[in-house]
PDB file of C-alpha atoms and ligand atoms in Angstrom:
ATOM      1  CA  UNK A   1      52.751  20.250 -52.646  1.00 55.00           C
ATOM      2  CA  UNK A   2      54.778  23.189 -52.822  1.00 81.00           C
ATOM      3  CA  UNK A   3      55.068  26.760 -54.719  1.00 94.00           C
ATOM      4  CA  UNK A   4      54.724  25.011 -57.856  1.00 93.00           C
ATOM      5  CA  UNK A   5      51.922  22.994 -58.583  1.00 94.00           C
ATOM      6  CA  UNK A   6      48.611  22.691 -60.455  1.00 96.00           C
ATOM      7  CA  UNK A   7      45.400  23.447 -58.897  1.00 97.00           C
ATOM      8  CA  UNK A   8      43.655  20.550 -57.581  1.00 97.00           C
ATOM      9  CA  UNK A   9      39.275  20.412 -58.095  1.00 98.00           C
ATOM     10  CA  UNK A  10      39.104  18.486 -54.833  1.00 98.00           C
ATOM     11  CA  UNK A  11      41.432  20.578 -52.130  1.00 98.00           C
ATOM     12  CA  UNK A  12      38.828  21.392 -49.456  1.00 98.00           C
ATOM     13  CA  UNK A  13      37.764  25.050 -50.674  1.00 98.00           C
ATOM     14  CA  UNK A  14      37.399  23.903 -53.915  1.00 98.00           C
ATOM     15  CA  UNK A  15      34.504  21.705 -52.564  1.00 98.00           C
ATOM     16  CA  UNK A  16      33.343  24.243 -49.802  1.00 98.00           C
ATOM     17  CA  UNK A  17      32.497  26.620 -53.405  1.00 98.00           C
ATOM     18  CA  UNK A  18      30.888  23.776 -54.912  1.00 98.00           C
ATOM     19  CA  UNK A  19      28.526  23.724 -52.344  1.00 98.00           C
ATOM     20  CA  UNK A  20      29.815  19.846 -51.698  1.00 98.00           C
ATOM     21  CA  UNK A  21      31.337  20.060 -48.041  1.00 98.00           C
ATOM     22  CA  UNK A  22      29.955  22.529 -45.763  1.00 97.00           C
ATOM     23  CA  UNK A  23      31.217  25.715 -44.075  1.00 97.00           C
ATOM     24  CA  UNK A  24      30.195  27.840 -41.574  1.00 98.00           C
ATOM     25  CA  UNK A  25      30.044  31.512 -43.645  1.00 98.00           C
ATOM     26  CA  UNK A  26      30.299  34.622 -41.914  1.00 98.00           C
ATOM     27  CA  UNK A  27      30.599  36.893 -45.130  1.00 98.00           C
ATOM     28  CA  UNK A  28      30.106  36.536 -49.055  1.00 98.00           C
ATOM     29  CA  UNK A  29      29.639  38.950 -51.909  1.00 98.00           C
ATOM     30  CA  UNK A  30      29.793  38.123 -55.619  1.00 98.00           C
ATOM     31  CA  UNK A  31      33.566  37.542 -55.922  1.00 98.00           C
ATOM     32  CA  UNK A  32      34.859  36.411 -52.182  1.00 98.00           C
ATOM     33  CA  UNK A  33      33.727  34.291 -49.613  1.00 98.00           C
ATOM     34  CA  UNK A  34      34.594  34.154 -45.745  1.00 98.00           C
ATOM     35  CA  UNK A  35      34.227  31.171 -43.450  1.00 98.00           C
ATOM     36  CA  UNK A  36      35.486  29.707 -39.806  1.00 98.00           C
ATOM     37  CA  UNK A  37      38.457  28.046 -39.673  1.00 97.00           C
ATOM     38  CA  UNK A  38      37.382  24.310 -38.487  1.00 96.00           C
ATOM     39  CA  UNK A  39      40.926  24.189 -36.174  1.00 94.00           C
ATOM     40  CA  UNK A  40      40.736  27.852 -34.913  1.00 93.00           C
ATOM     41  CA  UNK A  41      43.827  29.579 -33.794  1.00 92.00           C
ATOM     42  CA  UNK A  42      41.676  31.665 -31.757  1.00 93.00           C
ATOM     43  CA  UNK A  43      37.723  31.934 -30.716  1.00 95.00           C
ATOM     44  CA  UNK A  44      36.246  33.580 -34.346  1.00 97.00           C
ATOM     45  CA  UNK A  45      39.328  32.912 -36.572  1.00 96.00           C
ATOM     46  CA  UNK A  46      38.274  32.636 -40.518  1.00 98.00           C
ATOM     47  CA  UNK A  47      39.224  32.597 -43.453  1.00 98.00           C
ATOM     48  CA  UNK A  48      38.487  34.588 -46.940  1.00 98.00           C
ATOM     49  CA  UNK A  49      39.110  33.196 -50.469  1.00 98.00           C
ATOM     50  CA  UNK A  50      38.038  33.978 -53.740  1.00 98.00           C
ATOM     51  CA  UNK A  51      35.333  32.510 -55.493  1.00 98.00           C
ATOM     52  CA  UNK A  52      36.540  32.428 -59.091  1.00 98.00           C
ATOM     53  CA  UNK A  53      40.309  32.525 -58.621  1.00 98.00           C
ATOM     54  CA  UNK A  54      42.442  29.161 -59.229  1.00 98.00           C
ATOM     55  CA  UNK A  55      45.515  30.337 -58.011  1.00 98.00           C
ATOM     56  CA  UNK A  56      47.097  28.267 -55.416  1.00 98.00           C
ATOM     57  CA  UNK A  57      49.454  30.860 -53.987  1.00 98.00           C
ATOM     58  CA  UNK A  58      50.065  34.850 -53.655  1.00 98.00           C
ATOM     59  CA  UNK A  59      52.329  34.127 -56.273  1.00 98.00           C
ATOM     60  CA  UNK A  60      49.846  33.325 -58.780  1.00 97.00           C
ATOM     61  CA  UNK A  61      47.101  35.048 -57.687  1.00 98.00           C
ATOM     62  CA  UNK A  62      45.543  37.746 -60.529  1.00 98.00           C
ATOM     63  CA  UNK A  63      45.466  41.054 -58.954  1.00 98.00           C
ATOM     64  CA  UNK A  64      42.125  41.618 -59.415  1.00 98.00           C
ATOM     65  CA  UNK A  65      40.702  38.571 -57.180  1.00 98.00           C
ATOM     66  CA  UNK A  66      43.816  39.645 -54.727  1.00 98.00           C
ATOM     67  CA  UNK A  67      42.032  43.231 -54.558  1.00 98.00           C
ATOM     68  CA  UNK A  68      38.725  41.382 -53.937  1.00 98.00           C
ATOM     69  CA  UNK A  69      40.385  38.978 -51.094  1.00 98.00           C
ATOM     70  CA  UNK A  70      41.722  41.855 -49.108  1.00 98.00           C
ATOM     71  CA  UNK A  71      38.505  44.551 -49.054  1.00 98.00           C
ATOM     72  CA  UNK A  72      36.526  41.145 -47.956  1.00 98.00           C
ATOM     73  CA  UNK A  73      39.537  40.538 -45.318  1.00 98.00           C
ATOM     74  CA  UNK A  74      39.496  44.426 -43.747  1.00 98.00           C
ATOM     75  CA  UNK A  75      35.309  43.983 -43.817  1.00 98.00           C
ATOM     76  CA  UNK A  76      35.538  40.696 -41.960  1.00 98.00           C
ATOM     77  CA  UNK A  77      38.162  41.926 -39.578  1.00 98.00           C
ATOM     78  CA  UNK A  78      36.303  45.085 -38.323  1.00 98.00           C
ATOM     79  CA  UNK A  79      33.371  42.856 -37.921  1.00 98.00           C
ATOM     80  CA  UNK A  80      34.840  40.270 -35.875  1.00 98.00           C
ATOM     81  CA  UNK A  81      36.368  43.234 -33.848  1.00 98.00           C
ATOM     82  CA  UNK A  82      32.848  44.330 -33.386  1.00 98.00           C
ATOM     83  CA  UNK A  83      31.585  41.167 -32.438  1.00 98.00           C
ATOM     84  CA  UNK A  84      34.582  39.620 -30.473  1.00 98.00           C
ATOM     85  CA  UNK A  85      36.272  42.873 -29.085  1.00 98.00           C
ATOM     86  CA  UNK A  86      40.002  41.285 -29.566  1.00 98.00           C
ATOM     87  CA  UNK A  87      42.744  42.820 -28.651  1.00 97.00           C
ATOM     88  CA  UNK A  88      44.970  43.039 -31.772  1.00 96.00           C
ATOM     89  CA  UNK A  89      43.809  41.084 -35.160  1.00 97.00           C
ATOM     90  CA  UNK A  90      46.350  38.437 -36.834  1.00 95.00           C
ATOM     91  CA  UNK A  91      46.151  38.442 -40.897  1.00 97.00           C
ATOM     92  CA  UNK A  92      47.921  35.644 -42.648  1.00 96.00           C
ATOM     93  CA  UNK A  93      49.069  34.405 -45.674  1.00 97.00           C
ATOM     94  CA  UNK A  94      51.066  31.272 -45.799  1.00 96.00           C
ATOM     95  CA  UNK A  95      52.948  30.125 -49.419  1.00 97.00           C
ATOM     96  CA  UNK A  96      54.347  26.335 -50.042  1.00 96.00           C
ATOM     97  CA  UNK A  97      54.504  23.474 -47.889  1.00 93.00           C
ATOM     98  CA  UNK A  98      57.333  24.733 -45.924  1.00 92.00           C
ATOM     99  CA  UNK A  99      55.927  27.984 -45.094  1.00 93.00           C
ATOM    100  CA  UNK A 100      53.022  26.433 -43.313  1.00 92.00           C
ATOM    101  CA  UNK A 101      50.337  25.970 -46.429  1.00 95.00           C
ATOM    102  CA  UNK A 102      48.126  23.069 -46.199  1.00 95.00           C
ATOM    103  CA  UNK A 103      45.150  23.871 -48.317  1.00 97.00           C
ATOM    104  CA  UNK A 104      46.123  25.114 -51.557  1.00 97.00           C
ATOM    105  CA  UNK A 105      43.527  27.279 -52.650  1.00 98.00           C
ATOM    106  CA  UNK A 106      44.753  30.959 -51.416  1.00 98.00           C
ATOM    107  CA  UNK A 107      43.075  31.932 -48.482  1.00 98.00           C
ATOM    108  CA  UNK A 108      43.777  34.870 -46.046  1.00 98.00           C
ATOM    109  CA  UNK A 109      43.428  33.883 -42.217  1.00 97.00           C
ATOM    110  CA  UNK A 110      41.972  36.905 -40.050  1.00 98.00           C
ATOM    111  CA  UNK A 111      43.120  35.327 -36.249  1.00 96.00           C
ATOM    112  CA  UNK A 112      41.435  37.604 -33.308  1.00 97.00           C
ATOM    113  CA  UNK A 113      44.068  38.094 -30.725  1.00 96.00           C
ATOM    114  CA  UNK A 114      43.739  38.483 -26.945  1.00 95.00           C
ATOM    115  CA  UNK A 115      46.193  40.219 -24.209  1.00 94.00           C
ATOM    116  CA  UNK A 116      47.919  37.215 -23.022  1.00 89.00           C
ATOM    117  CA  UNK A 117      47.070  34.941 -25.504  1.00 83.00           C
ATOM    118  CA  UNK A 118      49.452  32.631 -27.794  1.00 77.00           C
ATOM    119  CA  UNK A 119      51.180  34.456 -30.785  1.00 73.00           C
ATOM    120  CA  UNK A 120      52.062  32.354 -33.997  1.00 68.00           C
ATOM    121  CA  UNK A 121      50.822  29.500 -35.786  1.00 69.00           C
ATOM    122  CA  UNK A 122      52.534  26.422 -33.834  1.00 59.00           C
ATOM    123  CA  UNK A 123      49.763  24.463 -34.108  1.00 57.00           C
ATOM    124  CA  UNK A 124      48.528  25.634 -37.370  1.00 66.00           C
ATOM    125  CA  UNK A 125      45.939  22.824 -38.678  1.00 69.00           C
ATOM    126  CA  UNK A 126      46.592  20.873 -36.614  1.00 70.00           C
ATOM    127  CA  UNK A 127      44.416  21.307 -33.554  1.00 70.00           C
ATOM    128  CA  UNK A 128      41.478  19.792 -32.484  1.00 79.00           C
ATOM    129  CA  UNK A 129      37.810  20.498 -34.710  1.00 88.00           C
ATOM    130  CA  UNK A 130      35.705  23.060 -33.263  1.00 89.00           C
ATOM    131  CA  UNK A 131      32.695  22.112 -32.144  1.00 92.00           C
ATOM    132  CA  UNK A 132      30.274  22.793 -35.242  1.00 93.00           C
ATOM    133  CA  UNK A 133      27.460  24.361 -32.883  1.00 94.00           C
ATOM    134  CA  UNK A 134      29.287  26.499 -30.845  1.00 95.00           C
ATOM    135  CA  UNK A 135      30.866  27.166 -33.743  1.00 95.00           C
ATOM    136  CA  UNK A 136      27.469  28.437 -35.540  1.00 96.00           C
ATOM    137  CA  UNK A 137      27.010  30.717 -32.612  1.00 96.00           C
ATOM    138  CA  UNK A 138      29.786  32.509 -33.425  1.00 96.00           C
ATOM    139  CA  UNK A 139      29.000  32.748 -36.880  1.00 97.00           C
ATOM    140  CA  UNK A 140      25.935  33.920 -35.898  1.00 96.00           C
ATOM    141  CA  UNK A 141      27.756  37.298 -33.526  1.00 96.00           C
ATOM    142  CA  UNK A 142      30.275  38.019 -36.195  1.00 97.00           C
ATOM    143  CA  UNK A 143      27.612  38.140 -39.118  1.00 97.00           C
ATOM    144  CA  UNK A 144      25.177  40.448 -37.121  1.00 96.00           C
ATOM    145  CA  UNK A 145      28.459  42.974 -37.395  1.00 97.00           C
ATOM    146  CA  UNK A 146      28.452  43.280 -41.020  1.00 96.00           C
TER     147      UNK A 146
HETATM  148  P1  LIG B 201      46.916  26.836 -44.433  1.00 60.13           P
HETATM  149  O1  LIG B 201      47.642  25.846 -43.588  1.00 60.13           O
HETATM  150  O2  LIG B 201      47.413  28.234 -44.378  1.00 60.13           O
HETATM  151  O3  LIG B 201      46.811  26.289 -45.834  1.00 60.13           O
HETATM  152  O4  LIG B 201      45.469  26.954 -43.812  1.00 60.13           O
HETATM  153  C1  LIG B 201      44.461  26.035 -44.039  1.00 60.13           C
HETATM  154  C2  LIG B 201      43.436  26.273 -42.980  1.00 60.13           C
HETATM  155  O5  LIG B 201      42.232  25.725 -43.428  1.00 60.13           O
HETATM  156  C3  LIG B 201      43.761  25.636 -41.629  1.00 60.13           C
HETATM  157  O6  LIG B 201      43.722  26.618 -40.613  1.00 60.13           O
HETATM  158  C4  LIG B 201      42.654  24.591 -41.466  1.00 60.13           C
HETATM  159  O7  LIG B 201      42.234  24.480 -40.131  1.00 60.13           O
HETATM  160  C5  LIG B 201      41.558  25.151 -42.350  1.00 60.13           C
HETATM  161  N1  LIG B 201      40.624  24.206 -42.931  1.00 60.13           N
HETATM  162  C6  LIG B 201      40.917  23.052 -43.585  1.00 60.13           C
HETATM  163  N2  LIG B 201      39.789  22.480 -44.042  1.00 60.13           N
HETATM  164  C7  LIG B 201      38.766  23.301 -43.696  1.00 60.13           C
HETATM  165  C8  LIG B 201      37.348  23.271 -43.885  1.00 60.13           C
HETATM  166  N3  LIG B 201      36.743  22.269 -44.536  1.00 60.13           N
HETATM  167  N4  LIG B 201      36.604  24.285 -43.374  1.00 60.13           N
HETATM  168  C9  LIG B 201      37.189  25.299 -42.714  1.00 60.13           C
HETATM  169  N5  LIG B 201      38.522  25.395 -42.500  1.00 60.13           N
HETATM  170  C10 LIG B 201      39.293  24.407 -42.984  1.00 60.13           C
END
């Protein structure tokens, strides 16, 4: 799986929209949707796709559902900043195989950041499942901000 590709019915938030795996949301309005990251980066890291786009990539993406993605993204990063205080706010975009993408749906991580903390995506999906209830919590604090 790379830049070029089609767009498979089964990647992960493919079946998170078709209401057949869960997610934990935190935000949703008629054309986006924002979740928690199952292998946070950070304590309240999510992600925000769109609901009706297919594209894979940035590089495919219409610019409509891109305009939709991003007004979601600044909404859910002031309101984890209101629940979670962070220090500086990580967004991220990752393209192809090589560049770090896993799940190829688009998506737009919003990463919380702490003095002190780790910077970068080293162990980018690849680190251990959050715990689903703390988890819900948190969902819970950042979805009071909105
Ligand atoms: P990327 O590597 O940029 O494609 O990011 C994919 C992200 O999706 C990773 O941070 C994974 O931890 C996350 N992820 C994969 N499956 C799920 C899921 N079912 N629910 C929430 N996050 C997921």
């Amino acid at each position: 799986m790379s830049l070029d590709g089609v767009y498979d019915d089964n990647n992960p938030f493919a079946l998170i929209l078709a209401g057949k795996i869960p997610s934990i949301k935190l935000y949703e309005d008629a054309h986006t949707l924002a979740f928690l990251d199952i292998q946070p980066q950070s304590r309240g890291h999510s992600l925000v796709i769109s609901k009706w786009s297919r594209a894979r990539n940035i590089l495919e993406i219409e610019d409509e559902a891109l305009a939709q993605v991003m007004a979601s993204v600044k909404k859910v990063a002031n309101a984890t900043r209101r629940a979670l205080a962070p220090d500086g706010i990580h967004i991220a975009q990752f393209n192809g195989a090589p560049a770090g993408q896993t799940v190829f749906h688009l998506h737009v991580h919003v990463v919380p950041r702490w003095e002190g903390g780790p910077l970068g995506f080293s162990a980018h999906a690849q680190g251990n499942v959050a715990d689903a209830a703390a988890l819900t919590a948190l969902a819970d604090e950042i979805r009071a901000q909105f």
